[in-house]
Short mmCIF file of C-alpha atoms in Angstrom, two decimals:
data_model
loop_
_atom_site.label_atom_id
_atom_site.label_comp_id
_atom_site.label_asym_id
_atom_site.label_seq_id
_atom_site.Cartn_x
_atom_site.Cartn_y
_atom_site.Cartn_z
CA MET A 158 139.27 152.11 64.79
CA ILE A 159 137.66 149.67 61.76
CA ARG A 160 133.91 149.82 60.78
CA ARG A 161 131.84 146.35 60.73
CA SER A 162 130.76 147.17 58.17
CA GLU A 163 133.84 148.05 55.79
CA LYS A 164 135.88 144.78 57.60
CA PHE A 165 133.67 142.97 55.95
CA ASN A 166 134.10 144.20 52.38
CA LYS A 167 137.72 142.98 52.73
CA LYS A 168 139.07 140.12 52.83
CA PRO A 169 139.55 137.20 55.14
CA VAL A 170 143.56 136.47 56.79
CA LYS A 171 144.21 132.62 57.05
CA ALA A 172 146.26 133.27 60.03
CA TYR A 173 147.92 130.92 62.60
CA VAL A 174 148.63 131.38 65.69
CA VAL A 175 151.94 128.85 67.25
CA LEU A 176 152.04 128.56 70.69
CA PRO A 177 155.22 126.87 72.24
CA CYS A 178 154.59 124.74 74.99
CA TYR A 179 156.87 122.81 77.95
CA ASN A 180 154.92 121.24 80.40
CA GLU A 181 152.03 123.09 80.32
CA GLU A 182 149.32 120.23 80.96
CA GLU A 183 147.67 122.01 84.00
CA VAL A 184 147.46 125.72 80.92
CA LEU A 185 146.44 124.12 77.46
CA PRO A 186 142.55 123.53 77.85
CA GLU A 187 141.58 126.52 79.18
CA THR A 188 143.92 128.00 76.60
CA CYS A 189 142.15 126.73 74.19
CA ARG A 190 138.72 127.40 75.55
CA GLN A 191 139.86 131.35 75.05
CA LEU A 192 141.52 131.10 72.07
CA LEU A 193 138.68 128.86 69.85
CA GLU A 194 136.07 131.73 70.95
CA LEU A 195 138.36 134.61 69.72
CA PHE A 196 138.56 133.12 66.44
CA ARG A 197 134.55 133.12 66.44
CA GLU A 198 135.23 136.20 67.98
CA MET A 199 137.21 137.73 65.23
CA ARG A 200 135.86 135.08 61.94
CA ASP A 201 132.40 136.28 62.47
CA ASP A 202 134.18 139.43 62.16
CA GLY A 203 135.32 138.67 59.53
CA LEU A 204 139.31 139.13 60.15
CA ILE A 205 140.42 135.81 60.07
CA SER A 206 139.03 132.70 57.27
CA ILE A 207 138.11 128.73 58.93
CA SER A 208 140.59 127.83 57.28
CA SER A 209 143.42 129.26 60.62
CA ARG A 210 144.26 127.37 62.81
CA MET A 211 146.27 127.97 66.42
CA VAL A 212 149.48 125.20 66.72
CA PHE A 213 150.65 124.37 69.94
CA VAL A 214 154.09 123.04 69.77
CA ASP A 215 156.20 120.69 71.85
CA ASP A 216 159.04 120.84 73.07
CA GLY A 217 159.90 117.71 74.59
CA SER A 218 157.23 117.96 77.44
CA LYS A 219 157.59 115.19 80.27
CA ASP A 220 153.86 115.45 81.74
CA ARG A 221 150.61 114.81 79.71
CA THR A 222 151.28 118.07 76.78
CA TRP A 223 150.82 115.96 74.13
CA GLU A 224 148.04 114.17 74.96
CA ILE A 225 146.19 117.27 75.93
CA ILE A 226 146.77 118.55 72.55
CA GLU A 227 146.39 115.32 70.64
CA GLU A 228 142.97 115.25 72.41
CA LEU A 229 142.34 118.87 71.77
CA GLU A 230 142.78 118.26 68.43
CA GLU A 231 140.54 115.16 67.97
CA ALA A 232 137.59 117.73 69.83
CA HIS A 233 137.87 120.52 67.24
CA THR A 234 139.24 121.57 63.87
CA GLU A 235 141.00 124.66 64.53
CA VAL A 236 143.95 123.18 67.42
CA CYS A 237 146.83 121.17 65.62
CA GLY A 238 149.90 120.08 67.15
CA ILE A 239 152.90 119.48 66.46
CA LYS A 240 155.48 117.68 68.91
CA LEU A 241 159.95 117.81 68.61
CA ALA A 242 161.58 115.03 69.26
CA HIS A 243 163.78 116.65 72.25
CA ASN A 244 164.01 119.97 74.41
CA VAL A 245 165.20 121.95 72.06
CA GLY A 246 164.06 125.78 74.34
CA HIS A 247 161.72 127.88 74.11
CA GLN A 248 163.66 130.36 71.09
CA ASN A 249 164.20 126.76 69.36
CA ALA A 250 160.65 125.74 69.42
CA LEU A 251 158.90 128.55 68.52
CA TYR A 252 161.22 128.87 66.06
CA GLY A 253 160.59 125.56 64.22
CA GLY A 254 156.74 126.06 64.61
CA LEU A 255 156.28 129.36 62.95
CA MET A 256 159.27 127.84 60.41
CA THR A 257 157.06 124.47 59.90
CA VAL A 258 153.29 126.97 59.75
CA LYS A 259 155.05 129.98 57.18
CA ASP A 260 154.16 127.67 54.00
CA GLU A 261 150.27 127.24 54.94
CA CYS A 262 149.50 131.35 56.43
CA ASP A 263 149.18 135.50 55.55
CA CYS A 264 150.63 135.47 58.89
CA ALA A 265 151.51 133.80 62.20
CA ILE A 266 150.65 135.39 65.58
CA SER A 267 153.99 133.72 68.57
CA ILE A 268 152.89 133.36 72.16
CA ASP A 269 153.27 131.45 75.05
CA ALA A 270 150.32 128.82 75.63
CA ASP A 271 150.66 130.47 79.96
CA LEU A 272 147.82 132.63 78.84
CA GLN A 273 149.88 135.63 80.99
CA ASP A 274 149.58 137.74 77.29
CA ASP A 275 146.58 139.07 76.18
CA ILE A 276 145.40 137.84 73.37
CA HIS A 277 142.47 140.24 72.75
CA VAL A 278 144.38 142.63 71.20
CA ILE A 279 145.51 139.58 68.02
CA PRO A 280 142.50 141.08 66.01
CA GLU A 281 143.79 144.48 66.69
CA MET A 282 147.55 143.02 65.16
CA ILE A 283 146.14 141.60 62.30
CA GLU A 284 143.91 144.87 61.33
CA LYS A 285 147.23 146.60 61.21
CA PHE A 286 148.63 143.02 59.22
CA ARG A 287 145.59 143.00 56.93
CA ASP A 288 144.78 146.61 56.89
CA GLU A 289 147.43 149.12 57.20
CA LYS A 290 150.12 146.26 55.70
CA CYS A 291 152.16 145.77 58.54
CA GLU A 292 154.54 142.86 58.02
CA ILE A 293 155.13 142.67 61.43
CA VAL A 294 153.09 143.68 65.28
CA TYR A 295 154.89 143.01 68.08
CA GLY A 296 153.24 143.18 71.08
CA VAL A 297 154.27 145.82 73.87
CA ARG A 298 153.93 145.44 77.70
CA LYS A 299 151.45 149.20 78.57
CA GLU A 300 153.75 148.96 82.61
CA ARG A 301 155.51 146.03 84.99
CA LYS A 302 153.47 146.76 88.02
CA THR A 303 152.64 143.35 89.13
CA ASP A 304 155.77 142.31 88.70
CA THR A 305 158.50 141.95 91.44
CA PHE A 306 160.67 145.00 91.60
CA PHE A 307 164.02 142.41 91.49
CA LYS A 308 162.25 142.06 87.74
CA ARG A 309 161.41 144.94 87.00
CA THR A 310 164.22 146.25 88.05
CA THR A 311 166.50 144.03 85.79
CA ALA A 312 164.13 143.74 82.95
CA LEU A 313 164.77 147.69 82.74
CA GLY A 314 168.32 147.07 82.63
CA PHE A 315 168.26 143.81 81.02
CA TYR A 316 166.80 146.30 78.00
CA LYS A 317 169.23 149.19 78.30
CA PHE A 318 172.40 147.45 78.33
CA MET A 319 170.81 145.57 74.93
CA LYS A 320 170.63 149.12 73.88
CA LEU A 321 173.63 150.24 74.98
CA MET A 322 175.55 147.20 73.16
CA GLY A 323 173.98 147.51 69.73
CA VAL A 324 171.61 145.91 69.20
CA ASN A 325 167.64 146.93 68.36
CA ILE A 326 165.27 145.03 70.65
CA VAL A 327 162.11 147.07 71.50
CA TYR A 328 161.42 148.08 74.62
CA ASN A 329 158.88 146.14 77.02
CA HIS A 330 158.59 143.06 74.50
CA ALA A 331 158.68 139.17 74.58
CA ASP A 332 158.08 136.70 71.47
CA TYR A 333 154.12 137.76 71.14
CA ARG A 334 154.06 138.88 67.62
CA LEU A 335 152.73 138.84 64.39
CA MET A 336 154.54 137.68 61.40
CA GLY A 337 153.44 137.71 57.49
CA ARG A 338 154.48 135.18 55.25
CA ARG A 339 157.39 137.74 53.18
CA ALA A 340 158.53 138.53 57.21
CA LEU A 341 158.59 134.82 57.95
CA GLU A 342 160.31 134.29 54.50
CA GLY A 343 163.41 136.66 55.64
CA LEU A 344 162.89 135.28 59.62
CA ALA A 345 163.74 132.14 57.60
CA GLU A 346 167.68 133.83 55.52
CA PHE A 347 169.03 134.16 58.50
CA GLU A 348 170.31 130.52 59.65
CA GLU A 349 172.05 131.15 62.60
CA ARG A 350 172.19 128.05 65.48
CA ASN A 351 171.86 130.58 69.24
CA LEU A 352 168.66 132.06 68.19
CA PHE A 353 167.58 135.57 70.13
CA LEU A 354 164.40 135.68 68.52
CA ARG A 355 164.16 139.58 70.06
CA GLY A 356 166.59 140.67 68.45
CA MET A 357 166.61 138.70 64.65
CA VAL A 358 162.97 139.72 64.72
CA PRO A 359 164.10 143.37 63.99
CA MET A 360 166.88 143.11 61.43
CA ILE A 361 164.53 141.49 58.97
CA GLY A 362 162.83 144.98 58.16
CA TYR A 363 159.15 146.13 56.07
CA LYS A 364 156.97 148.15 57.47
CA THR A 365 156.50 147.60 61.63
CA ASP A 366 154.17 148.69 63.78
CA CYS A 367 152.80 147.42 67.84
CA VAL A 368 150.19 146.76 70.32
CA TYR A 369 149.85 147.59 74.08
CA TYR A 370 148.82 144.97 76.40
CA ASN A 371 148.43 144.45 80.26
CA ARG A 372 150.16 141.16 80.87
CA ASN A 373 147.91 139.43 82.82
CA GLU A 374 148.75 137.23 86.20
CA ARG A 375 149.76 133.38 85.40
CA PHE A 376 146.66 130.96 84.76
CA ALA A 377 148.61 128.07 86.36
CA GLY A 378 151.31 126.28 87.00
CA GLU A 379 154.76 127.51 86.97
CA SER A 380 157.18 129.71 85.39
CA LYS A 381 159.96 127.65 83.11
CA TYR A 382 161.90 131.02 82.78
CA PRO A 383 163.17 131.04 87.03
CA LEU A 384 166.53 133.68 87.00
CA LYS A 385 168.94 130.91 86.52
CA LYS A 386 167.48 130.86 83.22
CA MET A 387 166.50 134.64 82.85
CA LEU A 388 169.57 135.17 83.85
CA SER A 389 171.10 133.00 80.83
CA PHE A 390 169.19 133.92 78.21
CA ALA A 391 169.97 137.69 78.93
CA PHE A 392 174.36 137.18 78.42
CA ASP A 393 172.81 134.18 75.15
CA GLY A 394 171.07 138.25 74.07
CA ILE A 395 174.50 139.87 74.18
CA THR A 396 176.34 137.74 73.34
CA SER A 397 174.26 136.85 70.10
CA PHE A 398 173.97 140.58 68.72
CA SER A 399 177.24 143.16 69.99
CA VAL A 400 180.93 142.26 70.45
CA ASN A 401 180.79 144.86 72.41
CA MET A 402 181.27 143.40 75.29
CA ILE A 403 185.10 142.03 74.42
CA ARG A 404 185.44 145.65 74.13
CA LEU A 405 184.24 146.84 77.03
CA ILE A 406 186.55 144.14 78.61
CA SER A 407 189.62 145.56 76.39
CA THR A 408 188.60 149.15 77.29
CA VAL A 409 188.66 147.85 81.11
CA GLY A 410 191.99 146.15 79.68
CA VAL A 411 193.48 148.93 78.97
CA ILE A 412 192.17 150.87 81.70
CA ALA A 413 193.95 148.98 84.43
CA CYS A 414 197.47 148.86 82.87
CA ILE A 415 197.38 152.82 83.23
CA ILE A 416 196.15 152.99 86.91
CA ALA A 417 199.37 149.92 86.86
CA VAL A 418 201.94 151.85 85.54
CA ALA A 419 200.26 155.30 87.47
CA MET A 420 200.37 153.23 90.55
CA ALA A 421 204.54 151.65 89.33
CA ILE A 422 205.61 154.72 89.09
CA TYR A 423 204.08 156.30 92.24
CA SER A 424 205.27 153.33 94.34
CA LEU A 425 208.69 154.28 92.78
CA ILE A 426 208.79 157.50 93.44
CA GLN A 427 208.14 156.49 97.50
CA LYS A 428 210.11 154.47 97.52
CA ALA A 429 213.21 157.07 95.87
CA LEU A 430 211.74 159.58 98.95
CA GLY A 431 211.86 156.69 101.81
CA ASN A 432 209.02 156.51 102.72
CA THR A 433 207.88 152.83 101.70
CA ASP A 434 205.98 150.59 104.21
CA ILE A 435 205.36 146.58 103.24
CA GLY A 436 202.51 146.48 101.32
CA TRP A 437 200.45 142.66 101.93
CA THR A 438 197.70 143.99 101.07
CA SER A 439 198.02 146.56 98.51
CA ILE A 440 200.07 143.80 96.70
CA MET A 441 197.18 140.51 97.30
CA CYS A 442 194.39 142.31 96.67
CA SER A 443 196.24 144.12 92.80
CA ILE A 444 196.71 140.26 92.66
CA TRP A 445 193.12 139.58 92.68
CA PHE A 446 191.91 142.14 90.74
CA ILE A 447 194.22 141.79 88.07
CA GLY A 448 193.35 137.59 87.88
CA GLY A 449 189.92 138.27 88.01
CA LEU A 450 189.77 140.39 85.42
CA GLN A 451 192.65 137.99 83.50
CA LEU A 452 189.55 135.48 84.32
CA LEU A 453 186.84 137.32 83.00
CA GLY A 454 188.20 138.52 80.37
CA ILE A 455 189.29 135.07 79.39
CA GLY A 456 185.65 133.01 79.76
CA LEU A 457 184.25 135.91 77.98
CA ILE A 458 186.46 135.67 75.21
CA GLY A 459 185.56 131.51 75.29
CA GLU A 460 182.09 131.47 74.91
CA TYR A 461 182.12 133.69 71.68
CA ILE A 462 184.26 131.12 69.86
CA GLY A 463 181.85 128.54 71.27
CA LYS A 464 178.91 130.67 70.07
CA MET A 465 181.72 129.92 66.69
CA TYR A 466 181.19 125.43 67.80
CA LYS A 467 178.39 125.48 67.22
CA GLU A 468 177.64 128.02 64.08
CA VAL A 469 180.23 125.42 62.20
CA LYS A 470 178.89 122.18 62.97
CA ARG A 471 175.31 123.49 61.93
CA ARG A 472 172.99 121.12 63.29
CA PRO A 473 170.06 121.40 62.87
CA ARG A 474 168.08 123.82 65.68
CA TYR A 475 164.40 121.18 65.47
CA ILE A 476 163.77 117.97 64.68
CA VAL A 477 159.37 117.44 64.25
CA GLU A 478 158.56 114.11 65.52
CA GLU A 479 154.58 114.64 64.28
CA TYR A 480 151.84 117.26 63.11
CA ILE A 481 148.86 116.52 63.48
CA GLY A 482 145.56 118.36 62.27
CA ASP A 483 144.28 120.05 59.14
CA ARG A 484 146.53 122.18 57.84
#
């Protein structure tokens, strides 16, 4: 642990905390209050400079999220706001916030606005960036005791499956991380439109480290990631970083063909021995199995082609409508 006297001998960091928001009117005042208190503590310790900011990114919210951000910005010099022209999704909103501030800060910390990630490990992140020269510091959950059995099991399965598919991903890490300016510039080099930041950031390289924390209960409001969105997000992550799913379907197809040939040989032998019966059930099962396998393979290939279609169009990931606050 760095002693207080040693901290003052080091240059304070200009840090920006980027918080994507979608319909978060219930939590924003409390989130801002807690971050302001943390900012004061870090300034007193000589860890961050007075020009450090928290940047709320409104991802096309339908409630009073943007109005509250404007009120907070008027009341506190530490608060900035980015209003996107329309809803572009969590990953694009987060990316948009990071790219908007990357030239203004020494490092940027991305964190959700719902108070579930522990903000009190931010000083440790900044120390690793400033003192240990880590360009990327991941916030990693210590455990998942607060999750339901289903969510805990599916999350574990997701991380293991991503590893199996060859994707370099940090276990139990979401989008709570610190990135230095060099890392942000590296991220800007990725031109893909199908964003999965958990898989993209580890590809940047540079020196990395982790800090560990316990996830809190949501302060207010409802989760913006129900089961349907979580499954869609997981599938996007898998198909954006690996073609192993197509290879897997191809492998299953080869196995199915081998089984079909073996069954054909078996059927011919049984027919020659006079042991055949009318096999309506087995024929129907075979038809449904092969048909379902074909549809699955076609659908998966279509998913990859759809991603290529989005990439080729080169449409903007986000459009900033308004930026408020002092940089």
